[in-house]
XYZ file of N, CA, C and O in Angstrom:
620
model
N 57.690 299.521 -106.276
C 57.655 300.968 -106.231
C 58.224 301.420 -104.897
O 57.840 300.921 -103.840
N 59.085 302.311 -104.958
C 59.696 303.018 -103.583
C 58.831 304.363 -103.629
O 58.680 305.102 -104.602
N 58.313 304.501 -102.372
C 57.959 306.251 -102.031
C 59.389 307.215 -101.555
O 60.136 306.846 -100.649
N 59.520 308.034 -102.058
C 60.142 308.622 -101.859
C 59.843 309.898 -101.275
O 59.577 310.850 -102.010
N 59.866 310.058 -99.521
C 59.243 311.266 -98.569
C 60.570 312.264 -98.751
O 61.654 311.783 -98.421
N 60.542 313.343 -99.152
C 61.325 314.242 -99.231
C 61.576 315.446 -98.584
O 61.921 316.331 -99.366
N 61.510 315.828 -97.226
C 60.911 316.676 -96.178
C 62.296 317.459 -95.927
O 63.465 317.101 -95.785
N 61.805 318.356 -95.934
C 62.821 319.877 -95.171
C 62.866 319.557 -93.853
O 61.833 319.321 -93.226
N 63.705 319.530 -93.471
C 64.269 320.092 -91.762
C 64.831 318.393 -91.465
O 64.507 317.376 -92.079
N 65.828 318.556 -90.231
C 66.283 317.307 -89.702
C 66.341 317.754 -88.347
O 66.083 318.896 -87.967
N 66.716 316.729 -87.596
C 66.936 316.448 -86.051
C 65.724 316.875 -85.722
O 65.704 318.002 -85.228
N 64.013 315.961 -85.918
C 63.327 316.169 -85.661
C 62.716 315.668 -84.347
O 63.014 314.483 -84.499
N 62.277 315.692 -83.534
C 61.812 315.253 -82.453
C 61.736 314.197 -82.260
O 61.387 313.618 -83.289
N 61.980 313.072 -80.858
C 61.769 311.533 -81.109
C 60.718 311.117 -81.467
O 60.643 310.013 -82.008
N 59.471 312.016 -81.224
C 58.049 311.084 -81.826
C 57.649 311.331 -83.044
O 56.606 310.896 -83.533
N 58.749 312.297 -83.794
C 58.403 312.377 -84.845
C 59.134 311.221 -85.677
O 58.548 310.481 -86.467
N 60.440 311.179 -85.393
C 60.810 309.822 -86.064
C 59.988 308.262 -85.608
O 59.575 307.437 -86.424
N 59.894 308.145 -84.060
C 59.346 307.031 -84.033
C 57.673 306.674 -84.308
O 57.100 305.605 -84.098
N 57.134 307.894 -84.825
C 56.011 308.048 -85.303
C 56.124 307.541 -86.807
O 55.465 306.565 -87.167
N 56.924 308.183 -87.636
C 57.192 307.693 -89.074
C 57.863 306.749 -88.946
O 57.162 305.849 -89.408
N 59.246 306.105 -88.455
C 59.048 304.822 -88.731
C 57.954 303.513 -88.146
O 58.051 302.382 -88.623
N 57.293 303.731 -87.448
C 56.386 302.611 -86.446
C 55.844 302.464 -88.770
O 56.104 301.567 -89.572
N 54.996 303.965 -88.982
C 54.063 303.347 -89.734
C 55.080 302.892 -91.653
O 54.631 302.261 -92.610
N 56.316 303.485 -91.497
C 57.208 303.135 -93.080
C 57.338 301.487 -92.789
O 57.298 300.610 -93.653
N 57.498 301.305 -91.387
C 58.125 299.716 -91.244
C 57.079 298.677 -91.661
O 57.288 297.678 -92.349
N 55.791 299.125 -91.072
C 54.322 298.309 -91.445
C 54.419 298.210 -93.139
O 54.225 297.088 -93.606
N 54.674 299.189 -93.978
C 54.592 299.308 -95.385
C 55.513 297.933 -95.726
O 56.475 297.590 -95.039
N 55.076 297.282 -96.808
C 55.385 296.236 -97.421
C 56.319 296.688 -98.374
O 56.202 297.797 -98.896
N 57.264 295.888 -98.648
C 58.321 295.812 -100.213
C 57.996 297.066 -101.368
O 58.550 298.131 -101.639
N 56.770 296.323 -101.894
C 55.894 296.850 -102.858
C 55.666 297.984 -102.794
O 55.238 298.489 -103.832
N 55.856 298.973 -101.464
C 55.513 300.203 -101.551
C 56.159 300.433 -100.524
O 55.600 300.960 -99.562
N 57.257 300.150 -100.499
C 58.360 300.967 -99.148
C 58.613 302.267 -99.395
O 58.856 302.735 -100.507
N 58.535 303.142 -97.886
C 58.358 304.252 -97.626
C 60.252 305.157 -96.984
O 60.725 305.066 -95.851
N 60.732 305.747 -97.923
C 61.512 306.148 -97.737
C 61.775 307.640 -97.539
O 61.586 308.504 -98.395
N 62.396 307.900 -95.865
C 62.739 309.427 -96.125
C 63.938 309.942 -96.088
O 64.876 309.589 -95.373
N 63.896 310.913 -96.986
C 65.427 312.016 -97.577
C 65.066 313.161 -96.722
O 63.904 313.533 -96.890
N 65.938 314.001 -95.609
C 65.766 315.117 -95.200
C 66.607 315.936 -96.143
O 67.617 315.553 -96.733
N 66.051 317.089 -96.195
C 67.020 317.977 -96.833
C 66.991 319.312 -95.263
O 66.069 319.526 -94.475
N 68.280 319.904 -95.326
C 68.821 320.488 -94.362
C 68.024 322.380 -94.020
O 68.358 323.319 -94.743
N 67.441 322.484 -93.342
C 66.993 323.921 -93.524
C 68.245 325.128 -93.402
O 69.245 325.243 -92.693
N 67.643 325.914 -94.443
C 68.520 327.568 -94.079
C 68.651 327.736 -92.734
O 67.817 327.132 -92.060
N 69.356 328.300 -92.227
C 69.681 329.177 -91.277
C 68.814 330.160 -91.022
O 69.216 331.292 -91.292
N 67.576 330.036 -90.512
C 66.624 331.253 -89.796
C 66.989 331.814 -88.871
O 67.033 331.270 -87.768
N 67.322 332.975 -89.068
C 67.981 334.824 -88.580
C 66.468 335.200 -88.785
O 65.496 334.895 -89.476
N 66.924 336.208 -87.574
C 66.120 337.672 -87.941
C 66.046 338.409 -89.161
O 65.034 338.795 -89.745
N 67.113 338.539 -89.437
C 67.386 339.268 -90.743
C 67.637 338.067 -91.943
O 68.303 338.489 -92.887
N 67.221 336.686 -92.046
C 67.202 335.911 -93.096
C 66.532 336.014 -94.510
O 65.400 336.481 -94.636
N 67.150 335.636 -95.390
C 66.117 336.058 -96.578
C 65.524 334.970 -96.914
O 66.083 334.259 -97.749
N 64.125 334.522 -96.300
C 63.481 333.078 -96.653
C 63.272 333.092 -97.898
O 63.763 332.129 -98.487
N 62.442 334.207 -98.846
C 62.476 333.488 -100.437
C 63.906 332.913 -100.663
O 64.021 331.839 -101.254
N 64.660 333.378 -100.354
C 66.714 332.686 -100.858
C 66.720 331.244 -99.951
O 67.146 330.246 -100.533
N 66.220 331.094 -98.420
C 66.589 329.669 -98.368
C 65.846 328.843 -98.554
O 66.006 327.664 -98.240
N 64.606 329.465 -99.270
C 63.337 328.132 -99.440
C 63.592 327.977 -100.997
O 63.248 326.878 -101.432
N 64.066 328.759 -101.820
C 64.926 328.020 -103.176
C 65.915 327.394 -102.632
O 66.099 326.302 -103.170
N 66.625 327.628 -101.793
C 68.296 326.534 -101.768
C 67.402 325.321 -101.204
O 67.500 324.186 -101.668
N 66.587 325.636 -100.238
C 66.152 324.122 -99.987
C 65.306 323.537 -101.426
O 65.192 322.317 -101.543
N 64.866 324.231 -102.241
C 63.870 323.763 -102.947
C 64.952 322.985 -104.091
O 64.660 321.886 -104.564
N 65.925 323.540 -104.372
C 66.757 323.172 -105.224
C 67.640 321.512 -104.409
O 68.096 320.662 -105.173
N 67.697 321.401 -103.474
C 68.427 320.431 -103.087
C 67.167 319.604 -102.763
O 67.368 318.390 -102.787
N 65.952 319.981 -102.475
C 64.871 318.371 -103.090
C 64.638 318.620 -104.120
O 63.726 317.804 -103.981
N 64.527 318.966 -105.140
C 64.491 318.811 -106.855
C 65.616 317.669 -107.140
O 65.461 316.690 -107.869
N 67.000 318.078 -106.264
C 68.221 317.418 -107.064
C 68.196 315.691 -105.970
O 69.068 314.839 -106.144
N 67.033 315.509 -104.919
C 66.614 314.553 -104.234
C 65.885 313.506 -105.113
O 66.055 312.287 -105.083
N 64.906 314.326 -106.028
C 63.821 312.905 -106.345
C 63.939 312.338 -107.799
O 64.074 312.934 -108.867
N 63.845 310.974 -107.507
C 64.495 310.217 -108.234
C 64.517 310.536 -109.805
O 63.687 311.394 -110.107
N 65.167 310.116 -110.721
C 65.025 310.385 -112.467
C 63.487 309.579 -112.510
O 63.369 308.703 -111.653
N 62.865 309.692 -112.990
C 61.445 309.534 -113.769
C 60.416 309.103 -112.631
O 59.528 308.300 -112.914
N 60.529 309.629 -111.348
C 59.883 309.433 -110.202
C 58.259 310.370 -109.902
O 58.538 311.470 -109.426
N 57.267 310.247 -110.009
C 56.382 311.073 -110.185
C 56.285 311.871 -108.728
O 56.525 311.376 -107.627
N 55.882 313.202 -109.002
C 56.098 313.800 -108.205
C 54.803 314.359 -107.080
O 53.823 314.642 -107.769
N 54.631 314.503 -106.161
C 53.985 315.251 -105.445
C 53.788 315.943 -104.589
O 53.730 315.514 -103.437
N 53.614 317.319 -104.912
C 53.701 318.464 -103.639
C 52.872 318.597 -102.445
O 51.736 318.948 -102.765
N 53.011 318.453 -101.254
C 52.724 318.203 -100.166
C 52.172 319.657 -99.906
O 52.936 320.395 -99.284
N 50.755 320.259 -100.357
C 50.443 322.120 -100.210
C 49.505 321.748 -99.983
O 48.976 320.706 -100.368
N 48.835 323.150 -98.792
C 47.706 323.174 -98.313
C 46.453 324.106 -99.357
O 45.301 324.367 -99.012
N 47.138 324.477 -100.711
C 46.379 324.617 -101.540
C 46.035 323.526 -102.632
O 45.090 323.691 -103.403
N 47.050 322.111 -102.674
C 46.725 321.152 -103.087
C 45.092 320.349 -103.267
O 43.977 320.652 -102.841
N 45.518 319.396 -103.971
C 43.557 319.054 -103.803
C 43.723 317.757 -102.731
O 44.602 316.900 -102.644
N 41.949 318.099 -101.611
C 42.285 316.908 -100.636
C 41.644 315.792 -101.020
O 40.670 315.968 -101.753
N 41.899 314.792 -100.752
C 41.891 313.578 -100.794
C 41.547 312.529 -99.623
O 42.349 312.156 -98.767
N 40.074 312.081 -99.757
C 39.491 310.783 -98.946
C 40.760 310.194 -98.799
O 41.727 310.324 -99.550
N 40.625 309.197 -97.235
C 41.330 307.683 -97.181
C 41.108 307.001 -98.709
O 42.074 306.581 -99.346
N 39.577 306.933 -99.280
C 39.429 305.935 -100.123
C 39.957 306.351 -101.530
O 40.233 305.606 -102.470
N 40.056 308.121 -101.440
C 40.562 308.400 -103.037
C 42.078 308.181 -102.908
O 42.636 307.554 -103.809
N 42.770 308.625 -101.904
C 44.007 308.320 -101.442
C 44.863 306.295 -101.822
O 45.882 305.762 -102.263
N 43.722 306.014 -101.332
C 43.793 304.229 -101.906
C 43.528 304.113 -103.312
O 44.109 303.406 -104.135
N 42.655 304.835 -103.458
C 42.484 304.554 -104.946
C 43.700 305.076 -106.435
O 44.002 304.669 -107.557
N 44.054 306.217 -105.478
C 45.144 306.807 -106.474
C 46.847 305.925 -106.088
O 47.771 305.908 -106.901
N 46.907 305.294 -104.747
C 47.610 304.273 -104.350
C 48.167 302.918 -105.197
O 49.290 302.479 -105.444
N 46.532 302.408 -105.567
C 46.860 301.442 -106.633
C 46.960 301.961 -107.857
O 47.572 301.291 -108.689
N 46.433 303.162 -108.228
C 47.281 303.571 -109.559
C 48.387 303.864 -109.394
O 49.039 303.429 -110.344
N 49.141 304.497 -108.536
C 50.308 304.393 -108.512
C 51.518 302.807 -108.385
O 52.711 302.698 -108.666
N 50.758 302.050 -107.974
C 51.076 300.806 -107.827
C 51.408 300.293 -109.460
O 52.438 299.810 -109.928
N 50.316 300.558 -109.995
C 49.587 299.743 -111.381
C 51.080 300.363 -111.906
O 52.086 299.659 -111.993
N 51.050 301.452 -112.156
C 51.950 302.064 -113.491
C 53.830 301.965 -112.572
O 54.745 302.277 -113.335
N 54.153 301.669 -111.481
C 55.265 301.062 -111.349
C 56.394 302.283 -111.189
O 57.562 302.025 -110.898
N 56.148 302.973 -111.303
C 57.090 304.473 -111.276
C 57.424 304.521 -109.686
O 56.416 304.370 -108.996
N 58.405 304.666 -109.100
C 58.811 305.431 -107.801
C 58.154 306.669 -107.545
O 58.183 307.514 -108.440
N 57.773 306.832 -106.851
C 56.999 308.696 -106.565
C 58.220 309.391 -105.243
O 59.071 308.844 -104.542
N 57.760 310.802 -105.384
C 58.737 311.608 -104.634
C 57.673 312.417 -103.976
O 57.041 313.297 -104.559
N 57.494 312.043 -102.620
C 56.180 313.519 -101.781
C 57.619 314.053 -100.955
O 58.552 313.594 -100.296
N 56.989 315.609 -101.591
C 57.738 316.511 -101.257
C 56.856 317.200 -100.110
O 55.659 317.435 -100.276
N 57.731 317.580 -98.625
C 57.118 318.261 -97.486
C 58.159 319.507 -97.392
O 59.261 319.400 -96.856
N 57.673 320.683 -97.974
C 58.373 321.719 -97.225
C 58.776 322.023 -95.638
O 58.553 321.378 -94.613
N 59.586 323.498 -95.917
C 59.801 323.709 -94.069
C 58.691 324.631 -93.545
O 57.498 324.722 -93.833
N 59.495 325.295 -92.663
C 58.549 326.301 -91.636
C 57.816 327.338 -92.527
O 56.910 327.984 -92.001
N 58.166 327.583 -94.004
C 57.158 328.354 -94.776
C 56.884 327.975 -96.089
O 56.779 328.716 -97.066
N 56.749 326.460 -96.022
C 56.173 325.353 -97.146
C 57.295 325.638 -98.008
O 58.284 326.329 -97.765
N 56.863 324.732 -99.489
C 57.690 324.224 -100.619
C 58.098 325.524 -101.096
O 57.439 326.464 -100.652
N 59.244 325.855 -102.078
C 59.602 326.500 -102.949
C 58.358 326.663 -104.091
O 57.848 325.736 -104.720
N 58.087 327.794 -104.163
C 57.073 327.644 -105.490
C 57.557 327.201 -106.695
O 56.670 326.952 -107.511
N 59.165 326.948 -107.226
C 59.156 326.308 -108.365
C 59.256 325.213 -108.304
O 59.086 324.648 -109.385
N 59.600 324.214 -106.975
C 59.577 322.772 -106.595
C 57.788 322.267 -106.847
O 57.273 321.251 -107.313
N 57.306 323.383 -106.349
C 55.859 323.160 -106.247
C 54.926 323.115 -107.602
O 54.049 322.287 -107.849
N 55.303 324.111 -108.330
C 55.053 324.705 -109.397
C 55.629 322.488 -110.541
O 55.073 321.758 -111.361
N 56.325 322.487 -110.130
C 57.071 321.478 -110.870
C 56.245 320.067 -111.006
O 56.224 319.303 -111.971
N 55.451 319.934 -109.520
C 55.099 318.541 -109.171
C 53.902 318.332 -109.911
O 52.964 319.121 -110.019
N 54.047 316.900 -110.545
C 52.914 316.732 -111.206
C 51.674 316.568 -110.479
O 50.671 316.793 -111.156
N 51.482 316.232 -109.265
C 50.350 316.544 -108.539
C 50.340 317.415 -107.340
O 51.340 317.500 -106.628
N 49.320 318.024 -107.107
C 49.870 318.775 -105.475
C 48.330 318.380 -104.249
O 47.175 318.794 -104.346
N 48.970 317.413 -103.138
C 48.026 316.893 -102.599
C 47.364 318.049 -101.575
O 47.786 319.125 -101.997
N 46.755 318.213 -100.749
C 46.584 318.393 -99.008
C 46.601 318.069 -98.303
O 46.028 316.991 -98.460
N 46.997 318.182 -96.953
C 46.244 316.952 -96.332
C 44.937 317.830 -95.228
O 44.203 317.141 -94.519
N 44.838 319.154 -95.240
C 44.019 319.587 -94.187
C 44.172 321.611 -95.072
O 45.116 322.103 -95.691
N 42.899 322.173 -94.732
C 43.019 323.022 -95.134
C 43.431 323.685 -93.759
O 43.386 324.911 -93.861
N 43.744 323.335 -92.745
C 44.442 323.907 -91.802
C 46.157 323.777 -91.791
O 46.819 322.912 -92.364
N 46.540 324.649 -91.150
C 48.258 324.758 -91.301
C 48.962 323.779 -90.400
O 49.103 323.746 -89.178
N 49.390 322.929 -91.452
C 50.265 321.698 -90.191
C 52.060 322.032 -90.221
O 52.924 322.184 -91.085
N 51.959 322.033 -88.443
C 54.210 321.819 -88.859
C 54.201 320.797 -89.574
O 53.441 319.840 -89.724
N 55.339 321.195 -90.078
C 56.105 320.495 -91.214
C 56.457 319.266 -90.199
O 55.529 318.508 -90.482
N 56.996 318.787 -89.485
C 57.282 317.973 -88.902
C 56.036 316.936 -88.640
O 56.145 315.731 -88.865
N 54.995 317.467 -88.203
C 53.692 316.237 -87.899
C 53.497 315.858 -89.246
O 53.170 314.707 -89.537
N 53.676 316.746 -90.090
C 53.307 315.998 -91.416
C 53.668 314.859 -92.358
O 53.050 314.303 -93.266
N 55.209 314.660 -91.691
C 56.095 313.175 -91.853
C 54.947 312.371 -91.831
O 54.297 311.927 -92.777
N 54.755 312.219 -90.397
C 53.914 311.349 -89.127
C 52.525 311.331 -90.355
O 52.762 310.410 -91.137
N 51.631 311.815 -90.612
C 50.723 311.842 -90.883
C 50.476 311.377 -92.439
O 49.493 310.813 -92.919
N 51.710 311.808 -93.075
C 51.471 310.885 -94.393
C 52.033 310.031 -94.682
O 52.252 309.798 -95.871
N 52.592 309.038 -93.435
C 53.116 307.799 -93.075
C 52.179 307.314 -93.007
O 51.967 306.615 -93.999
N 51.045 307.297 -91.952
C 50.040 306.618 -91.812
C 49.185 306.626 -92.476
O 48.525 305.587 -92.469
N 48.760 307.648 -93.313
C 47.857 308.004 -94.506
C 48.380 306.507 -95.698
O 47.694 305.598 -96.164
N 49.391 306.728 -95.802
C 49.848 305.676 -96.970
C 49.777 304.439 -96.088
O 48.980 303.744 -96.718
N 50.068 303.865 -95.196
C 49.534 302.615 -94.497
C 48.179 302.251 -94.414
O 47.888 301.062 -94.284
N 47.104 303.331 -94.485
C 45.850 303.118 -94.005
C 45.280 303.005 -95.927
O 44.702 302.048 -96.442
N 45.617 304.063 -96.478
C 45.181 303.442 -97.924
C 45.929 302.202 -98.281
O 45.378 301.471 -99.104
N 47.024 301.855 -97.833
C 47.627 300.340 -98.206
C 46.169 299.200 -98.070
O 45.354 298.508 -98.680
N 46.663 299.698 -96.724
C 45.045 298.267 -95.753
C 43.869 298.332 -96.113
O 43.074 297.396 -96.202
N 43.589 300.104 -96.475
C 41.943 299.427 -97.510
C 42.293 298.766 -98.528
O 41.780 297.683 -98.809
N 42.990 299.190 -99.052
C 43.748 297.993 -100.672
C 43.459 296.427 -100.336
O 42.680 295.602 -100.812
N 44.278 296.394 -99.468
C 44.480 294.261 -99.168
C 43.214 294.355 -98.343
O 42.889 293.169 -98.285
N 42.648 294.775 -97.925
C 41.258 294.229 -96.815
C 41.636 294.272 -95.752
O 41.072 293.634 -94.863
N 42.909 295.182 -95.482
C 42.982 294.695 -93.538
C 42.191 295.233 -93.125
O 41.560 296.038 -93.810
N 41.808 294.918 -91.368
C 40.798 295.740 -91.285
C 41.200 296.837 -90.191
O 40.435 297.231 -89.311
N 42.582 297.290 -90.388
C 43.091 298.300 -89.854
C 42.156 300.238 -90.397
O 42.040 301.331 -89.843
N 41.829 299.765 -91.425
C 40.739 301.000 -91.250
C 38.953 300.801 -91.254
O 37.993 300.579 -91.992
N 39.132 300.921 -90.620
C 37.379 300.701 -90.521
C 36.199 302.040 -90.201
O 34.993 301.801 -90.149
């Protein structure tokens, strides 16, 4: 199974990349962690964000893979323990499908990208940049990996 991280915005900060890869590289074969940036609108003063959060929403739709299950990265999503997080991990494992987590930009997912995903997670009912959130559901999926095999990287 490939993850497929699908995140708005690029040229993100160095600790944001060397934050997500330290924890995609730890991820094993079996569940390698891959990210697709898609490019943000042009934020003006006078920008019309419903218009560039569809163009972005439309260019991660046309990102995640053919029969890849999907999940929206919203802070109205439902949250999820380390252990339910592991647990829905190896179901995702079990049934073998590629998945696509989708991370919006500076004013979250497109509602029909969102509207689309067969699940929609949280990770905090507080408002995270889009950018820490790479970082954070890098390690989220490493740490439900390791409760899986017994490491004892979460304790």
């Amino acid at each position: 199974m490939r993850i497929h991280l699908i995140a708005a915005g690029t040229r993100m900060p160095g600790w944001v990349e060397e934050g997500f890869r330290e924890y995609a590289r730890r991820l094993p074969g079996e569940c390698a962690l891959q990210l697709t940036e898609i490019p943000l609108g042009k934020r003006t003063k006078n920008a019309d964000i419903d218009r560039l959060r569809r163009h972005e929403g439309e260019r991660m739709a046309a990102a995640i893979p053919k029969g890849a299950l999907t999940v929206a990265l919203e802070v109205t999503g439902r949250p999820w323990s380390t252990e339910q997080l592991s647990e829905r991990l190896a179901q995702w494992l079990a049934e073998g499908r590629d998945m696509a987590l989708l991370i919006g930009g500076p004013e979250g997912l497109d509602p029909e990208v969102s509207r689309r995903a067969e699940q929609q997670w949280s990770l905090s009912p507080l408002t995270l940049p889009h950018p820490l959130v790479r970082v954070v559901v890098a390690e989220q999926l490493y740490r439900a990996w390791t409760l899986l095999k017994g490491h004892p990287y979460h304790r």
